[in-house]
Short mmCIF file of C-alpha atoms and ligand atoms in Angstrom, two decimals:
data_model
loop_
_atom_site.label_atom_id
_atom_site.label_comp_id
_atom_site.label_asym_id
_atom_site.label_seq_id
_atom_site.Cartn_x
_atom_site.Cartn_y
_atom_site.Cartn_z
CA MET Q 1 0.00 0.00 0.00
CA SER Q 2 1.28 3.44 -0.88
CA ASP Q 3 1.59 6.45 1.46
CA PRO Q 4 0.16 9.98 0.99
CA LEU Q 5 2.29 12.20 -1.25
CA PRO Q 6 4.01 14.92 0.88
CA PRO Q 7 2.36 18.36 0.36
CA ASP Q 8 5.45 19.99 -1.22
CA LEU Q 9 5.58 17.29 -3.90
CA ALA Q 10 1.79 17.37 -4.43
CA GLN Q 11 2.01 21.13 -4.99
CA ALA Q 12 4.90 20.80 -7.45
CA PHE Q 13 2.94 18.19 -9.44
CA GLY Q 14 -0.23 20.32 -9.30
CA ARG Q 15 1.51 23.44 -10.62
CA SER Q 16 3.15 21.65 -13.55
CA SER Q 17 0.35 19.45 -14.90
CA ASP Q 18 0.21 21.27 -18.26
CA ARG Q 19 3.96 20.80 -18.90
CA ARG Q 20 4.53 17.13 -18.01
CA GLY Q 21 2.80 15.53 -21.00
CA GLY Q 22 1.05 13.08 -18.64
CA PHE Q 23 4.31 12.01 -16.95
CA GLY Q 24 3.59 12.05 -13.21
CA ASP Q 25 -0.20 12.28 -13.57
CA ARG Q 26 -0.24 8.99 -11.62
CA VAL Q 27 2.19 8.92 -8.68
CA HIS Q 28 2.67 6.09 -6.16
CA TYR Q 29 4.59 7.36 -3.12
CA PHE Q 30 6.20 5.21 -0.42
CA LEU Q 31 7.96 6.28 2.77
CA GLU Q 32 10.06 3.14 2.33
CA THR Q 33 10.24 0.40 -0.28
CA ARG Q 34 12.82 -2.09 -1.48
CA SER Q 35 13.33 -0.62 -4.95
CA THR Q 36 11.05 1.79 -6.81
CA ASN Q 37 12.06 0.00 -10.04
CA ASP Q 38 10.54 -3.24 -8.69
CA VAL Q 39 7.31 -1.52 -7.68
CA ALA Q 40 7.09 0.19 -11.09
CA ALA Q 41 7.71 -3.12 -12.90
CA SER Q 42 4.92 -4.84 -10.99
CA LEU Q 43 2.57 -1.93 -11.78
CA ALA Q 44 3.60 -2.13 -15.45
CA GLU Q 45 2.87 -5.89 -15.43
CA ARG Q 46 -0.64 -5.02 -14.24
CA GLY Q 47 -1.12 -2.53 -17.09
CA ALA Q 48 -0.13 0.83 -15.58
CA PRO Q 49 0.28 3.38 -18.39
CA GLN Q 50 3.36 5.22 -19.65
CA GLY Q 51 4.29 8.10 -17.38
CA THR Q 52 3.27 6.37 -14.13
CA VAL Q 53 5.75 7.43 -11.43
CA VAL Q 54 6.86 5.51 -8.33
CA LEU Q 55 8.59 7.59 -5.69
CA ALA Q 56 10.10 6.68 -2.32
CA SER Q 57 11.63 8.59 0.56
CA SER Q 58 14.00 5.65 1.13
CA GLN Q 59 14.86 2.30 -0.45
CA THR Q 60 16.11 -0.75 1.41
CA ALA Q 61 17.39 -2.52 -1.72
CA GLY Q 62 17.96 0.29 -4.23
CA ARG Q 63 20.09 -0.91 -7.12
CA GLY Q 64 22.37 0.71 -9.65
CA ARG Q 65 23.99 -0.22 -12.96
CA LEU Q 66 26.29 -3.20 -13.32
CA GLY Q 67 24.85 -5.02 -10.28
CA ARG Q 68 25.78 -2.32 -7.76
CA SER Q 69 23.55 -1.18 -4.93
CA TRP Q 70 22.24 2.39 -4.74
CA TYR Q 71 22.55 3.95 -1.30
CA SER Q 72 19.08 5.33 -0.54
CA PRO Q 73 18.76 6.75 3.00
CA PRO Q 74 15.56 8.59 4.02
CA ALA Q 75 15.00 12.05 2.54
CA ALA Q 76 18.58 12.39 1.22
CA GLY Q 77 17.71 11.79 -2.40
CA LEU Q 78 15.04 11.44 -5.03
CA TYR Q 79 14.41 7.75 -5.69
CA VAL Q 80 12.01 7.63 -8.60
CA SER Q 81 10.99 5.22 -11.33
CA VAL Q 82 8.98 5.98 -14.45
CA ILE Q 83 7.11 3.51 -16.65
CA CYS Q 84 7.88 4.00 -20.37
CA ARG Q 85 5.93 2.07 -22.97
CA SER Q 86 7.18 3.45 -26.24
CA PRO Q 87 8.93 0.88 -28.47
CA THR Q 88 10.36 3.62 -30.72
CA ALA Q 89 11.87 5.48 -27.78
CA ALA Q 90 13.12 2.34 -25.98
CA PRO Q 91 16.64 2.13 -27.52
CA TYR Q 92 17.36 5.75 -26.51
CA LEU Q 93 15.85 5.80 -23.02
CA THR Q 94 19.21 5.31 -21.31
CA LEU Q 95 20.50 8.49 -22.96
CA ALA Q 96 17.17 10.29 -22.49
CA GLY Q 97 17.22 9.52 -18.76
CA GLY Q 98 20.66 11.10 -18.29
CA VAL Q 99 19.75 14.18 -20.32
CA ALA Q 100 16.41 14.58 -18.50
CA VAL Q 101 18.12 14.52 -15.10
CA ALA Q 102 20.87 16.91 -16.26
CA GLU Q 103 18.26 19.32 -17.66
CA GLY Q 104 15.97 18.92 -14.63
CA VAL Q 105 18.74 19.65 -12.10
CA THR Q 106 20.11 22.58 -14.10
CA SER Q 107 16.76 24.19 -14.79
CA ALA Q 108 15.43 23.77 -11.21
CA THR Q 109 18.61 24.78 -9.35
CA GLY Q 110 21.04 26.45 -11.79
CA LEU Q 111 23.78 23.94 -10.90
CA PRO Q 112 25.92 23.16 -13.97
CA VAL Q 113 26.33 19.41 -14.47
CA GLU Q 114 27.88 17.08 -17.00
CA ILE Q 115 27.09 13.56 -18.19
CA LYS Q 116 29.56 10.71 -18.31
CA TRP Q 117 28.68 7.93 -20.71
CA PRO Q 118 26.17 6.46 -20.65
CA ASN Q 119 24.18 8.47 -18.12
CA ASP Q 120 26.02 9.31 -14.90
CA VAL Q 121 25.27 12.90 -13.97
CA VAL Q 122 28.32 14.48 -12.38
CA VAL Q 123 29.52 17.82 -11.08
CA PRO Q 124 32.82 18.52 -12.81
CA SER Q 125 35.66 19.01 -10.35
CA ASN Q 126 37.45 22.37 -10.00
CA ARG Q 127 40.55 20.65 -11.24
CA ALA Q 128 38.87 19.91 -14.54
CA ARG Q 129 37.36 23.40 -14.79
CA LEU Q 130 40.79 24.99 -14.26
CA GLY Q 131 42.14 22.90 -17.07
CA ALA Q 132 44.65 20.88 -15.03
CA SER Q 133 43.23 17.82 -16.69
CA SER Q 134 41.51 17.34 -20.00
CA VAL Q 135 39.13 14.91 -18.31
CA PRO Q 136 36.27 16.10 -16.14
CA LEU Q 137 36.94 14.06 -13.01
CA GLY Q 138 33.56 14.75 -11.50
CA ARG Q 139 31.71 13.66 -8.42
CA LYS Q 140 28.53 11.74 -9.12
CA LEU Q 141 25.27 13.50 -8.38
CA ALA Q 142 22.78 11.17 -10.02
CA GLY Q 143 22.48 7.89 -11.87
CA VAL Q 144 19.91 6.28 -14.15
CA LEU Q 145 18.99 2.60 -14.35
CA ALA Q 146 16.93 1.48 -17.35
CA GLU Q 147 15.38 -2.00 -17.03
CA GLY Q 148 13.24 -3.41 -19.82
CA ALA Q 149 10.82 -6.29 -20.18
CA SER Q 150 10.15 -7.89 -23.54
CA THR Q 151 8.27 -10.80 -25.02
CA ALA Q 152 8.51 -12.48 -28.42
CA GLY Q 153 6.34 -9.60 -29.65
CA GLY Q 154 8.99 -7.03 -28.69
CA ILE Q 155 9.61 -4.61 -25.88
CA GLN Q 156 6.70 -4.38 -23.40
CA TYR Q 157 7.95 -1.59 -21.17
CA VAL Q 158 11.09 0.03 -19.80
CA ILE Q 159 11.41 1.21 -16.22
CA LEU Q 160 13.63 4.28 -15.99
CA GLY Q 161 14.91 4.62 -12.43
CA PHE Q 162 16.53 7.87 -11.29
CA GLY Q 163 18.57 8.31 -8.15
CA ILE Q 164 19.36 12.00 -7.53
CA ASN Q 165 21.41 13.00 -4.46
CA LEU Q 166 19.64 16.01 -2.97
CA ARG Q 167 21.36 16.36 0.39
CA PRO Q 168 24.61 15.17 1.95
CA ALA Q 169 24.36 11.75 3.55
CA ALA Q 170 26.68 9.48 5.47
CA TYR Q 171 27.86 7.78 2.27
CA PRO Q 172 29.59 4.41 2.64
CA ILE Q 173 33.38 4.78 2.57
CA GLU Q 174 33.69 3.50 -1.01
CA LEU Q 175 31.40 6.33 -2.22
CA SER Q 176 32.49 9.18 0.02
CA ASP Q 177 35.08 10.69 -2.34
CA ARG Q 178 33.08 9.99 -5.51
CA ALA Q 179 29.57 11.13 -4.60
CA THR Q 180 28.12 14.58 -4.01
CA SER Q 181 24.69 16.16 -3.60
CA ILE Q 182 22.94 19.19 -5.04
CA ALA Q 183 22.74 20.91 -1.62
CA SER Q 184 26.47 20.34 -0.93
CA GLU Q 185 27.41 21.79 -4.31
CA LEU Q 186 25.13 24.82 -4.00
CA GLY Q 187 25.80 25.38 -0.30
CA ARG Q 188 22.09 25.73 0.42
CA GLU Q 189 18.98 23.63 1.01
CA VAL Q 190 17.11 22.46 -2.09
CA GLU Q 191 13.50 21.50 -2.75
CA ALA Q 192 12.79 18.07 -4.20
CA GLY Q 193 9.56 19.02 -6.03
CA PRO Q 194 10.92 21.37 -8.72
CA ILE Q 195 13.87 19.05 -9.48
CA LEU Q 196 11.57 16.06 -9.91
CA VAL Q 197 9.04 17.98 -11.97
CA GLU Q 198 11.64 19.57 -14.30
CA THR Q 199 13.19 16.12 -14.83
CA LEU Q 200 9.78 14.70 -15.81
CA VAL Q 201 9.06 17.68 -18.09
CA ALA Q 202 12.39 17.10 -19.88
CA LEU Q 203 11.81 13.34 -20.09
CA ALA Q 204 8.32 13.81 -21.56
CA ARG Q 205 9.71 16.22 -24.17
CA HIS Q 206 12.53 13.88 -25.25
CA ILE Q 207 10.25 10.84 -25.38
CA GLY Q 208 7.81 12.89 -27.47
CA HIS Q 209 10.58 13.69 -29.98
CA LEU Q 210 11.69 10.04 -30.08
CA GLU Q 211 8.12 8.86 -30.65
CA ARG Q 212 7.96 11.15 -33.69
CA GLY Q 213 11.16 9.54 -34.99
CA ASP Q 214 13.37 12.52 -34.13
CA ARG Q 215 16.48 11.69 -32.11
CA THR Q 216 18.48 14.73 -33.26
CA GLU Q 217 17.72 16.99 -30.31
CA LEU Q 218 18.34 14.26 -27.74
CA LEU Q 219 21.74 13.35 -29.23
CA ALA Q 220 22.72 17.03 -29.54
CA ARG Q 221 21.74 17.72 -25.91
CA TRP Q 222 23.56 14.59 -24.73
CA ARG Q 223 26.74 15.61 -26.57
CA THR Q 224 26.57 19.14 -25.12
CA PHE Q 225 26.33 17.74 -21.59
CA ALA Q 226 29.18 15.28 -22.18
CA PRO Q 227 32.41 17.03 -23.22
CA SER Q 228 34.40 14.06 -21.89
CA VAL Q 229 33.04 11.89 -24.68
CA VAL Q 230 35.65 13.19 -27.10
CA GLY Q 231 39.38 13.12 -26.43
CA SER Q 232 39.53 11.51 -22.96
CA SER Q 233 41.83 8.61 -22.13
CA ILE Q 234 39.63 5.79 -20.98
CA GLU Q 235 39.73 2.16 -19.97
CA CYS Q 236 36.72 -0.06 -20.18
CA GLU Q 237 36.00 -3.54 -18.84
CA THR Q 238 33.66 -5.16 -21.36
CA ALA Q 239 32.22 -8.66 -21.54
CA SER Q 240 34.92 -9.47 -24.11
CA GLY Q 241 37.87 -7.96 -22.26
CA ARG Q 242 39.62 -4.71 -21.41
CA VAL Q 243 39.68 -1.83 -23.92
CA ALA Q 244 42.05 1.14 -23.46
CA GLY Q 245 42.02 4.11 -25.80
CA THR Q 246 40.71 7.62 -26.40
CA SER Q 247 37.02 8.47 -26.40
CA ALA Q 248 35.82 9.44 -29.87
CA GLY Q 249 32.18 10.41 -29.32
CA ILE Q 250 28.93 8.47 -29.37
CA ALA Q 251 27.34 6.82 -32.36
CA ASP Q 252 23.77 7.76 -33.23
CA ASP Q 253 22.58 4.56 -31.53
CA GLY Q 254 24.22 5.67 -28.25
CA ALA Q 255 27.27 3.35 -28.36
CA LEU Q 256 30.50 4.86 -27.00
CA LEU Q 257 33.21 5.09 -29.67
CA VAL Q 258 36.79 4.50 -28.57
CA ARG Q 259 39.88 4.99 -30.71
CA VAL Q 260 42.33 2.14 -30.09
CA GLY Q 261 45.40 2.65 -32.27
CA ASN Q 262 43.96 3.35 -35.70
CA ARG Q 263 40.70 1.47 -35.11
CA ILE Q 264 37.40 2.73 -33.71
CA GLN Q 265 35.77 0.29 -31.30
CA ARG Q 266 32.12 0.44 -30.19
CA ILE Q 267 31.27 -0.04 -26.51
CA ILE Q 268 27.66 -0.89 -25.75
CA SER Q 269 27.98 -1.45 -22.02
CA GLY Q 270 30.72 -1.73 -19.46
CA GLU Q 271 32.54 -0.08 -16.60
CA ILE Q 272 34.48 2.97 -17.84
CA THR Q 273 37.43 4.50 -16.03
CA TRP Q 274 38.15 8.06 -17.19
CA ARG Q 275 41.83 9.01 -16.86
C1 BTN E 301 23.52 4.01 -11.35
O1 BTN E 301 24.13 2.99 -11.02
O2 BTN E 301 24.13 5.05 -11.60
C2 BTN E 301 22.02 3.99 -11.46
C3 BTN E 301 21.35 4.26 -10.14
C4 BTN E 301 19.84 4.22 -10.20
C5 BTN E 301 19.22 4.34 -8.84
C6 BTN E 301 17.72 4.50 -8.92
S1 BTN E 301 17.02 5.01 -7.38
C7 BTN E 301 15.43 4.74 -8.01
C8 BTN E 301 15.47 3.47 -8.84
N1 BTN E 301 15.27 2.30 -8.00
C9 BTN E 301 16.36 1.55 -7.93
O3 BTN E 301 16.46 0.49 -7.28
N2 BTN E 301 17.33 2.06 -8.68
C10 BTN E 301 16.91 3.28 -9.34
#
């Protein structure tokens, strides 16, 4: 059973209903749940429509990409999952999720952020801004986990899960020097509602473009948010072994391109280390 939506979030949803394209018209809020992605998947299995949002104040088994867990203490972050049912948009939802969060955070708070392939949202470090390194060694502010379900007939739905660090938390030691929050970066308290709503507005817009067969704006926005995608020294652990080279952009299908000697290699998924 869900819990009542806190008044600040209800107000933010109420004020933005004409801009969200139906995303967030149905919201299921939980003070605590295991993983909002699991709740959203079970709602999708029971027919919940595209744009249904599952939101929690804390998760006891939040998960991230590549089998990691996602630290989800109460009220420190936005833990949100969105049901997407568009087969045309499905291949690009990983990129769309990163861009939507980057646009949502920037437009609601003014904090400049970058994306690291495929969709980690980071705050670039001062070191990178001062030009001491050509690679933006940023601290992670948000991550996106896209999980799809398909049948022989094709893709049924994709759950896009967003974890956005709003406030500082007692991060586990392995995260403490790699994670940051919007409030720590801005040096002031932040409101969850506008960040969530602006992220949903951006997601609805990008999915709308993709449904009309237009991926140009999404790819252009992604490339603008991701300067590290060209010219950075990277290493990547892939299913078929380790790749070391120089990032050479993304292909129009979202694959990371890496120059290794005089060859260009495509990376579809894997753990990237940016040097
Ligand atoms: C990453 O590894 O960067 C992706 C993190 C995604 C975390 C979010 S929090 C809401 C949703 N529910 C989950 O269990 N995971 C995603």
